[in-house]
């Protein structure tokens, strides 16, 4: 017992982590989307507006980032808090200090950690030893904050979520895993078209199947992109070569191209008013052509903007409600 206390197992502390979207109920996600709308319309409640007043948040990044880093940094400061960017390799983590020890120490200084890591297991470890909320800013397995912004974008564009059809074309990666969970939670049908061997993680797929059984939505894993986009309201793709996969670049491009590229021909096979979405950064003319990403169906800039409004809503919810 005393040993446990010394090791700092803080399992009695009430805190809310966001490690995967599966941690949140559909209702909680809806509340975050409603709060996002208030932030975007510049009408947050006084409590929401000052949700981080007097608080500090570490942004701990082990991989590159533009959107996630900047949107969270701006979100923290606009909510009255103090963001502290910490590069993994510039911190003592880069020299071997353990995640548990780091989690103990950061918990004594700041109020939350937004962390981008190579391994989801490292986030789980951090959350286990930290007495403060840990927010997943992307791992090998999940990218929940991205998908909250994507759900918001769909809601903003269509006015509803339940009953929409999303087609994800390409690599069954972190973004795809979280999209499966997010869509299935909100009653959106999702079809993933990917090559054999590049399917989404079974953990994510199992969660998505469980969610869809609860609300009657559909989850399909297909090979044929044309079959996936049939009647789709949203066509979504992401890079074929995620951060950490660089050594497999040539092999991956040979597997994915040309079949899994979102181009004008594929988009035409979706619903007439289908939106094109991409978490960005795009690898133009690999997973998506210039014609599509710069074309009239594309909502990628609104989607990127919504990272800021949703970052605020996520932080406000974590600090006000839980
Ligand atoms: N979409 C996204 O997470 O972008 P960054 O890698 O730039 O943060
Ligand atoms: N799947 C991509 C997403 C980048 C935001 C990656 O992990 O690199």
mmCIF file of C-alpha atoms and ligand atoms in Angstrom:
data_model
loop_
_atom_site.group_PDB
_atom_site.id
_atom_site.type_symbol
_atom_site.label_atom_id
_atom_site.label_comp_id
_atom_site.label_asym_id
_atom_site.label_seq_id
_atom_site.Cartn_x
_atom_site.Cartn_y
_atom_site.Cartn_z
ATOM 1 C CA UNK A 1 0.000 0.000 0.000
ATOM 2 C CA UNK A 2 2.693 2.453 1.115
ATOM 3 C CA UNK A 3 4.816 1.331 -1.843
ATOM 4 C CA UNK A 4 1.902 2.048 -4.138
ATOM 5 C CA UNK A 5 1.525 5.491 -2.624
ATOM 6 C CA UNK A 6 5.242 6.111 -3.066
ATOM 7 C CA UNK A 7 5.043 5.049 -6.682
ATOM 8 C CA UNK A 8 2.218 7.538 -6.858
ATOM 9 C CA UNK A 9 -0.653 5.461 -8.155
ATOM 10 C CA UNK A 10 -3.213 8.217 -8.177
ATOM 11 C CA UNK A 11 -6.276 6.176 -8.982
ATOM 12 C CA UNK A 12 -8.431 7.959 -6.420
ATOM 13 C CA UNK A 13 -8.061 11.352 -8.070
ATOM 14 C CA UNK A 14 -11.091 12.353 -10.106
ATOM 15 C CA UNK A 15 -9.913 13.416 -13.522
ATOM 16 C CA UNK A 16 -10.983 12.935 -17.091
ATOM 17 C CA UNK A 17 -8.528 11.723 -19.731
ATOM 18 C CA UNK A 18 -9.143 11.732 -23.469
ATOM 19 C CA UNK A 19 -7.053 8.812 -24.711
ATOM 20 C CA UNK A 20 -9.589 7.460 -27.200
ATOM 21 C CA UNK A 21 -13.050 8.642 -28.264
ATOM 22 C CA UNK A 22 -14.356 5.388 -26.859
ATOM 23 C CA UNK A 23 -13.853 6.944 -23.387
ATOM 24 C CA UNK A 24 -16.652 9.433 -24.137
ATOM 25 C CA UNK A 25 -20.353 8.712 -24.521
ATOM 26 C CA UNK A 26 -22.298 9.923 -27.562
ATOM 27 C CA UNK A 27 -23.984 12.405 -25.258
ATOM 28 C CA UNK A 28 -20.672 13.775 -24.014
ATOM 29 C CA UNK A 29 -19.466 14.151 -27.590
ATOM 30 C CA UNK A 30 -22.705 15.989 -28.426
ATOM 31 C CA UNK A 31 -22.066 18.341 -25.490
ATOM 32 C CA UNK A 32 -18.580 19.043 -26.813
ATOM 33 C CA UNK A 33 -20.024 19.802 -30.254
ATOM 34 C CA UNK A 34 -22.573 22.182 -28.710
ATOM 35 C CA UNK A 35 -19.811 23.932 -26.769
ATOM 36 C CA UNK A 36 -17.764 24.131 -29.976
ATOM 37 C CA UNK A 37 -20.649 25.950 -31.647
ATOM 38 C CA UNK A 38 -20.740 28.475 -28.802
ATOM 39 C CA UNK A 39 -16.992 29.056 -29.081
ATOM 40 C CA UNK A 40 -17.112 29.366 -32.858
ATOM 41 C CA UNK A 41 -19.987 31.840 -32.667
ATOM 42 C CA UNK A 42 -18.075 33.728 -29.969
ATOM 43 C CA UNK A 43 -20.863 33.100 -27.467
ATOM 44 C CA UNK A 44 -19.302 30.860 -24.805
ATOM 45 C CA UNK A 45 -20.660 31.131 -21.277
ATOM 46 C CA UNK A 46 -18.530 33.157 -18.861
ATOM 47 C CA UNK A 47 -17.460 29.895 -17.214
ATOM 48 C CA UNK A 48 -16.429 28.382 -20.560
ATOM 49 C CA UNK A 49 -14.593 31.503 -21.637
ATOM 50 C CA UNK A 50 -12.461 31.429 -18.478
ATOM 51 C CA UNK A 51 -12.205 27.666 -18.176
ATOM 52 C CA UNK A 52 -8.405 27.741 -17.893
ATOM 53 C CA UNK A 53 -7.971 30.932 -15.934
ATOM 54 C CA UNK A 54 -4.965 30.529 -13.643
ATOM 55 C CA UNK A 55 -4.184 27.100 -15.150
ATOM 56 C CA UNK A 56 -1.225 25.818 -17.145
ATOM 57 C CA UNK A 57 -1.177 23.085 -19.790
ATOM 58 C CA UNK A 58 1.866 21.246 -21.135
ATOM 59 C CA UNK A 59 1.839 20.428 -24.835
ATOM 60 C CA UNK A 60 4.206 17.462 -25.027
ATOM 61 C CA UNK A 61 5.109 16.472 -28.575
ATOM 62 C CA UNK A 62 7.181 13.503 -29.725
ATOM 63 C CA UNK A 63 6.302 14.068 -33.411
ATOM 64 C CA UNK A 64 5.837 17.017 -35.756
ATOM 65 C CA UNK A 65 2.638 19.053 -35.681
ATOM 66 C CA UNK A 66 1.198 22.240 -37.125
ATOM 67 C CA UNK A 67 -2.577 22.180 -36.483
ATOM 68 C CA UNK A 68 -2.708 20.321 -33.178
ATOM 69 C CA UNK A 69 0.117 22.225 -31.574
ATOM 70 C CA UNK A 70 -0.971 25.682 -32.697
ATOM 71 C CA UNK A 71 -4.704 25.164 -32.129
ATOM 72 C CA UNK A 72 -4.174 23.863 -28.594
ATOM 73 C CA UNK A 73 -1.648 26.581 -27.791
ATOM 74 C CA UNK A 74 -4.076 29.275 -28.948
ATOM 75 C CA UNK A 75 -7.020 27.520 -27.264
ATOM 76 C CA UNK A 76 -5.271 27.366 -23.888
ATOM 77 C CA UNK A 77 -4.282 31.017 -23.990
ATOM 78 C CA UNK A 78 -7.707 32.189 -25.223
ATOM 79 C CA UNK A 79 -9.321 30.305 -22.327
ATOM 80 C CA UNK A 80 -7.162 32.315 -19.936
ATOM 81 C CA UNK A 81 -4.530 29.613 -19.375
ATOM 82 C CA UNK A 82 -0.799 29.305 -19.946
ATOM 83 C CA UNK A 83 0.406 26.800 -22.576
ATOM 84 C CA UNK A 84 3.912 25.343 -22.229
ATOM 85 C CA UNK A 85 5.292 23.579 -25.312
ATOM 86 C CA UNK A 86 7.679 20.757 -24.450
ATOM 87 C CA UNK A 87 9.405 18.775 -27.175
ATOM 88 C CA UNK A 88 9.805 15.161 -26.067
ATOM 89 C CA UNK A 89 13.438 14.952 -27.110
ATOM 90 C CA UNK A 90 14.319 18.293 -25.496
ATOM 91 C CA UNK A 91 12.819 17.143 -22.207
ATOM 92 C CA UNK A 92 14.433 14.557 -19.940
ATOM 93 C CA UNK A 93 12.130 11.959 -21.513
ATOM 94 C CA UNK A 94 14.506 12.121 -24.454
ATOM 95 C CA UNK A 95 17.345 11.060 -22.137
ATOM 96 C CA UNK A 96 15.446 8.192 -20.564
ATOM 97 C CA UNK A 97 13.501 9.617 -17.619
ATOM 98 C CA UNK A 98 10.501 7.340 -17.298
ATOM 99 C CA UNK A 99 7.011 8.309 -18.332
ATOM 100 C CA UNK A 100 5.738 7.546 -14.817
ATOM 101 C CA UNK A 101 8.302 9.830 -13.178
ATOM 102 C CA UNK A 102 7.603 12.573 -15.699
ATOM 103 C CA UNK A 103 3.850 12.223 -15.109
ATOM 104 C CA UNK A 104 4.344 12.636 -11.340
ATOM 105 C CA UNK A 105 6.425 15.761 -11.772
ATOM 106 C CA UNK A 106 4.249 17.462 -14.394
ATOM 107 C CA UNK A 107 1.200 16.785 -12.195
ATOM 108 C CA UNK A 108 2.823 18.971 -9.511
ATOM 109 C CA UNK A 109 3.252 21.930 -11.893
ATOM 110 C CA UNK A 110 0.441 22.006 -14.416
ATOM 111 C CA UNK A 111 -3.238 21.159 -14.813
ATOM 112 C CA UNK A 112 -3.264 18.979 -17.952
ATOM 113 C CA UNK A 113 -0.970 17.461 -20.572
ATOM 114 C CA UNK A 114 -1.828 17.368 -24.267
ATOM 115 C CA UNK A 115 0.518 14.699 -25.638
ATOM 116 C CA UNK A 116 1.456 13.470 -29.115
ATOM 117 C CA UNK A 117 3.359 10.195 -28.915
ATOM 118 C CA UNK A 118 4.485 7.269 -31.026
ATOM 119 C CA UNK A 119 2.918 4.653 -28.787
ATOM 120 C CA UNK A 120 -0.624 4.711 -27.384
ATOM 121 C CA UNK A 121 0.736 2.529 -24.563
ATOM 122 C CA UNK A 122 2.893 5.482 -23.455
ATOM 123 C CA UNK A 123 -0.195 7.668 -23.152
ATOM 124 C CA UNK A 124 -1.952 5.012 -21.117
ATOM 125 C CA UNK A 125 1.109 4.831 -18.872
ATOM 126 C CA UNK A 126 1.182 8.621 -18.512
ATOM 127 C CA UNK A 127 -2.516 8.743 -17.646
ATOM 128 C CA UNK A 128 -2.030 6.021 -15.074
ATOM 129 C CA UNK A 129 0.571 7.955 -13.120
ATOM 130 C CA UNK A 130 -0.606 11.523 -13.699
ATOM 131 C CA UNK A 131 -3.048 13.153 -11.320
ATOM 132 C CA UNK A 132 -4.138 15.502 -14.109
ATOM 133 C CA UNK A 133 -6.034 14.944 -17.373
ATOM 134 C CA UNK A 134 -4.045 13.553 -20.301
ATOM 135 C CA UNK A 135 -5.341 14.435 -23.759
ATOM 136 C CA UNK A 136 -4.298 12.368 -26.775
ATOM 137 C CA UNK A 137 -2.938 14.717 -29.449
ATOM 138 C CA UNK A 138 -2.306 11.688 -31.770
ATOM 139 C CA UNK A 139 -0.648 8.352 -31.238
ATOM 140 C CA UNK A 140 0.041 5.355 -33.454
ATOM 141 C CA UNK A 141 -3.483 4.151 -32.689
ATOM 142 C CA UNK A 142 -5.811 7.126 -32.299
ATOM 143 C CA UNK A 143 -6.408 10.801 -33.054
ATOM 144 C CA UNK A 144 -9.567 11.626 -31.064
ATOM 145 C CA UNK A 145 -9.241 15.432 -31.104
ATOM 146 C CA UNK A 146 -9.096 15.389 -34.903
ATOM 147 C CA UNK A 147 -12.269 13.356 -35.141
ATOM 148 C CA UNK A 148 -14.157 15.654 -32.759
ATOM 149 C CA UNK A 149 -13.327 18.496 -35.181
ATOM 150 C CA UNK A 150 -14.424 16.311 -38.105
ATOM 151 C CA UNK A 151 -17.739 15.454 -36.461
ATOM 152 C CA UNK A 152 -18.271 19.131 -35.764
ATOM 153 C CA UNK A 153 -17.523 19.947 -39.412
ATOM 154 C CA UNK A 154 -20.059 17.373 -40.614
ATOM 155 C CA UNK A 155 -22.672 18.658 -38.165
ATOM 156 C CA UNK A 156 -21.992 22.249 -39.252
ATOM 157 C CA UNK A 157 -22.300 21.403 -42.944
ATOM 158 C CA UNK A 158 -25.264 18.990 -42.873
ATOM 159 C CA UNK A 159 -27.106 20.147 -39.735
ATOM 160 C CA UNK A 160 -27.284 16.580 -38.372
ATOM 161 C CA UNK A 161 -25.057 13.553 -37.883
ATOM 162 C CA UNK A 162 -27.238 10.501 -37.416
ATOM 163 C CA UNK A 163 -27.858 8.757 -40.718
ATOM 164 C CA UNK A 164 -24.938 10.323 -42.611
ATOM 165 C CA UNK A 165 -22.691 8.023 -44.645
ATOM 166 C CA UNK A 166 -18.923 8.419 -44.466
ATOM 167 C CA UNK A 167 -16.442 6.678 -46.753
ATOM 168 C CA UNK A 168 -12.824 6.524 -45.619
ATOM 169 C CA UNK A 169 -10.419 5.576 -48.401
ATOM 170 C CA UNK A 170 -6.822 4.493 -47.807
ATOM 171 C CA UNK A 171 -4.723 3.431 -44.848
ATOM 172 C CA UNK A 172 -6.460 2.004 -41.766
ATOM 173 C CA UNK A 173 -4.371 4.278 -39.549
ATOM 174 C CA UNK A 174 -4.836 6.335 -36.354
ATOM 175 C CA UNK A 175 -7.239 8.776 -38.044
ATOM 176 C CA UNK A 176 -9.252 5.930 -39.558
ATOM 177 C CA UNK A 177 -9.421 4.149 -36.177
ATOM 178 C CA UNK A 178 -10.801 7.217 -34.418
ATOM 179 C CA UNK A 179 -13.138 8.013 -37.316
ATOM 180 C CA UNK A 180 -14.587 4.502 -37.006
ATOM 181 C CA UNK A 181 -15.223 5.055 -33.315
ATOM 182 C CA UNK A 182 -16.542 8.612 -33.710
ATOM 183 C CA UNK A 183 -18.923 7.783 -36.568
ATOM 184 C CA UNK A 184 -20.247 4.616 -35.000
ATOM 185 C CA UNK A 185 -20.870 6.457 -31.709
ATOM 186 C CA UNK A 186 -22.883 9.161 -33.414
ATOM 187 C CA UNK A 187 -25.008 6.870 -35.582
ATOM 188 C CA UNK A 188 -23.110 7.593 -38.812
ATOM 189 C CA UNK A 189 -22.598 4.728 -41.288
ATOM 190 C CA UNK A 190 -18.950 4.257 -42.150
ATOM 191 C CA UNK A 191 -17.336 2.236 -44.932
ATOM 192 C CA UNK A 192 -13.567 1.910 -45.029
ATOM 193 C CA UNK A 193 -11.885 0.880 -48.278
ATOM 194 C CA UNK A 194 -8.305 -0.254 -47.699
ATOM 195 C CA UNK A 195 -5.843 -2.769 -49.153
ATOM 196 C CA UNK A 196 -5.401 -6.140 -47.490
ATOM 197 C CA UNK A 197 -2.883 -5.791 -44.656
ATOM 198 C CA UNK A 198 -3.721 -2.119 -44.059
ATOM 199 C CA UNK A 199 -6.979 -2.585 -42.174
ATOM 200 C CA UNK A 200 -7.865 -0.513 -39.113
ATOM 201 C CA UNK A 201 -6.743 -1.825 -35.715
ATOM 202 C CA UNK A 202 -8.927 -4.653 -34.450
ATOM 203 C CA UNK A 203 -9.386 -2.833 -31.113
ATOM 204 C CA UNK A 204 -10.929 0.140 -32.950
ATOM 205 C CA UNK A 205 -12.992 -2.029 -35.247
ATOM 206 C CA UNK A 206 -14.389 -4.039 -32.353
ATOM 207 C CA UNK A 207 -15.322 -0.835 -30.505
ATOM 208 C CA UNK A 208 -16.969 0.539 -33.648
ATOM 209 C CA UNK A 209 -18.951 -2.658 -34.175
ATOM 210 C CA UNK A 210 -20.163 -2.575 -30.572
ATOM 211 C CA UNK A 211 -21.178 1.084 -30.924
ATOM 212 C CA UNK A 212 -22.999 0.472 -34.181
ATOM 213 C CA UNK A 213 -24.949 -2.421 -32.690
ATOM 214 C CA UNK A 214 -26.253 -0.003 -30.064
ATOM 215 C CA UNK A 215 -27.601 2.560 -32.524
ATOM 216 C CA UNK A 216 -28.190 0.567 -35.697
ATOM 217 C CA UNK A 217 -25.501 2.260 -37.806
ATOM 218 C CA UNK A 218 -23.318 0.308 -40.219
ATOM 219 C CA UNK A 219 -19.571 -0.373 -40.192
ATOM 220 C CA UNK A 220 -18.006 -1.979 -43.257
ATOM 221 C CA UNK A 221 -14.444 -2.805 -44.256
ATOM 222 C CA UNK A 222 -14.161 -3.129 -48.028
ATOM 223 C CA UNK A 223 -11.468 -3.395 -50.695
ATOM 224 C CA UNK A 224 -13.175 -1.403 -53.433
ATOM 225 C CA UNK A 225 -13.105 2.414 -53.048
ATOM 226 C CA UNK A 226 -15.979 2.785 -55.552
ATOM 227 C CA UNK A 227 -18.158 0.500 -53.463
ATOM 228 C CA UNK A 228 -17.258 2.464 -50.305
ATOM 229 C CA UNK A 229 -18.120 5.887 -51.742
ATOM 230 C CA UNK A 230 -21.468 4.847 -53.235
ATOM 231 C CA UNK A 231 -24.085 7.275 -51.779
ATOM 232 C CA UNK A 232 -21.496 8.652 -49.348
ATOM 233 C CA UNK A 233 -22.086 12.133 -47.906
ATOM 234 C CA UNK A 234 -18.430 12.451 -46.905
ATOM 235 C CA UNK A 235 -15.330 11.100 -48.625
ATOM 236 C CA UNK A 236 -12.389 11.159 -46.229
ATOM 237 C CA UNK A 237 -8.760 10.225 -46.725
ATOM 238 C CA UNK A 238 -5.417 10.582 -44.985
ATOM 239 C CA UNK A 239 -1.807 10.031 -45.899
ATOM 240 C CA UNK A 240 -0.594 6.603 -47.004
ATOM 241 C CA UNK A 241 2.624 7.221 -45.047
ATOM 242 C CA UNK A 242 1.986 8.316 -41.476
ATOM 243 C CA UNK A 243 4.641 9.690 -39.147
ATOM 244 C CA UNK A 244 6.718 6.700 -38.148
ATOM 245 C CA UNK A 245 6.026 4.803 -41.430
ATOM 246 C CA UNK A 246 8.605 6.706 -43.499
ATOM 247 C CA UNK A 247 10.862 3.669 -44.017
ATOM 248 C CA UNK A 248 7.942 1.911 -45.777
ATOM 249 C CA UNK A 249 7.191 4.838 -48.081
ATOM 250 C CA UNK A 250 7.965 3.205 -51.452
ATOM 251 C CA UNK A 251 6.327 -0.075 -50.512
ATOM 252 C CA UNK A 252 3.192 1.718 -49.311
ATOM 253 C CA UNK A 253 2.874 3.949 -52.359
ATOM 254 C CA UNK A 254 3.099 0.848 -54.560
ATOM 255 C CA UNK A 255 0.254 -0.783 -52.598
ATOM 256 C CA UNK A 256 -2.051 2.249 -52.415
ATOM 257 C CA UNK A 257 -1.539 3.871 -55.796
ATOM 258 C CA UNK A 258 -3.366 4.324 -58.053
ATOM 259 C CA UNK A 259 -6.374 2.418 -56.639
ATOM 260 C CA UNK A 260 -6.874 4.261 -53.348
ATOM 261 C CA UNK A 261 -6.303 7.831 -54.534
ATOM 262 C CA UNK A 262 -9.253 10.196 -54.051
ATOM 263 C CA UNK A 263 -9.522 11.853 -57.450
ATOM 264 C CA UNK A 264 -12.335 13.459 -59.433
ATOM 265 C CA UNK A 265 -13.480 10.116 -60.826
ATOM 266 C CA UNK A 266 -13.856 8.552 -57.369
ATOM 267 C CA UNK A 267 -15.517 11.621 -55.869
ATOM 268 C CA UNK A 268 -18.038 11.607 -58.729
ATOM 269 C CA UNK A 269 -19.157 8.147 -57.633
ATOM 270 C CA UNK A 270 -20.208 9.537 -54.208
ATOM 271 C CA UNK A 271 -23.374 11.502 -53.484
ATOM 272 C CA UNK A 272 -23.685 14.598 -55.663
ATOM 273 C CA UNK A 273 -23.249 16.906 -52.660
ATOM 274 C CA UNK A 274 -20.537 14.832 -50.986
ATOM 275 C CA UNK A 275 -17.928 16.673 -48.953
ATOM 276 C CA UNK A 276 -14.253 15.904 -49.217
ATOM 277 C CA UNK A 277 -12.441 15.821 -45.875
ATOM 278 C CA UNK A 278 -8.821 15.287 -44.866
ATOM 279 C CA UNK A 279 -7.204 15.784 -41.460
ATOM 280 C CA UNK A 280 -4.132 17.349 -43.163
ATOM 281 C CA UNK A 281 -1.255 17.522 -43.838
ATOM 282 C CA UNK A 282 -2.114 16.352 -47.364
ATOM 283 C CA UNK A 283 0.393 14.660 -49.605
ATOM 284 C CA UNK A 284 -0.950 16.210 -52.745
ATOM 285 C CA UNK A 285 -1.357 13.909 -55.714
ATOM 286 C CA UNK A 286 -0.721 10.858 -53.548
ATOM 287 C CA UNK A 287 -3.866 10.168 -51.451
ATOM 288 C CA UNK A 288 -5.744 13.126 -52.992
ATOM 289 C CA UNK A 289 -5.416 15.107 -56.204
ATOM 290 C CA UNK A 290 -5.104 18.907 -56.279
ATOM 291 C CA UNK A 291 -8.334 18.964 -58.236
ATOM 292 C CA UNK A 292 -10.255 17.393 -55.338
ATOM 293 C CA UNK A 293 -8.628 19.084 -52.364
ATOM 294 C CA UNK A 294 -8.853 22.509 -54.021
ATOM 295 C CA UNK A 295 -12.245 21.774 -55.584
ATOM 296 C CA UNK A 296 -15.804 22.777 -54.632
ATOM 297 C CA UNK A 297 -16.513 19.656 -52.518
ATOM 298 C CA UNK A 298 -13.515 20.182 -50.254
ATOM 299 C CA UNK A 299 -14.064 21.541 -46.719
ATOM 300 C CA UNK A 300 -10.524 20.981 -45.486
ATOM 301 C CA UNK A 301 -9.890 24.575 -44.377
ATOM 302 C CA UNK A 302 -13.084 24.732 -42.321
ATOM 303 C CA UNK A 303 -12.164 21.334 -40.928
ATOM 304 C CA UNK A 304 -8.719 22.646 -39.942
ATOM 305 C CA UNK A 305 -10.224 25.806 -38.444
ATOM 306 C CA UNK A 306 -12.559 23.661 -36.360
ATOM 307 C CA UNK A 307 -9.552 22.127 -34.626
ATOM 308 C CA UNK A 308 -9.258 25.425 -32.712
ATOM 309 C CA UNK A 309 -12.906 25.678 -31.668
ATOM 310 C CA UNK A 310 -13.080 22.010 -30.697
ATOM 311 C CA UNK A 311 -9.811 22.230 -28.753
ATOM 312 C CA UNK A 312 -11.419 24.931 -26.622
ATOM 313 C CA UNK A 313 -14.586 22.900 -26.169
ATOM 314 C CA UNK A 314 -12.631 19.777 -25.166
ATOM 315 C CA UNK A 315 -10.594 21.710 -22.599
ATOM 316 C CA UNK A 316 -13.624 23.575 -21.275
ATOM 317 C CA UNK A 317 -15.584 20.342 -20.868
ATOM 318 C CA UNK A 318 -12.723 18.627 -19.092
ATOM 319 C CA UNK A 319 -12.222 21.490 -16.651
ATOM 320 C CA UNK A 320 -15.798 22.571 -16.049
ATOM 321 C CA UNK A 321 -17.835 19.386 -16.159
ATOM 322 C CA UNK A 322 -15.670 16.587 -14.932
HETATM 323 N N1 LIG B 1 -4.335 17.074 -38.431
HETATM 324 C C1 LIG B 1 -3.316 17.208 -37.584
HETATM 325 O O1 LIG B 1 -3.302 16.643 -36.481
HETATM 326 O O2 LIG B 1 -2.328 18.011 -38.043
HETATM 327 P P1 LIG B 1 -0.920 18.271 -37.371
HETATM 328 O O3 LIG B 1 -0.098 17.045 -37.545
HETATM 329 O O4 LIG B 1 -0.364 19.445 -38.119
HETATM 330 O O5 LIG B 1 -1.131 18.588 -35.917
HETATM 331 N N1 LIG B 2 -2.033 9.589 -39.999
HETATM 332 C C1 LIG B 2 -1.244 10.790 -39.916
HETATM 333 C C2 LIG B 2 -2.051 11.900 -39.315
HETATM 334 C C3 LIG B 2 -1.355 13.213 -39.209
HETATM 335 C C4 LIG B 2 -2.198 14.256 -38.566
HETATM 336 C C5 LIG B 2 -0.001 10.520 -39.114
HETATM 337 O O1 LIG B 2 -0.080 9.823 -38.094
HETATM 338 O O2 LIG B 2 1.065 10.966 -39.515
#
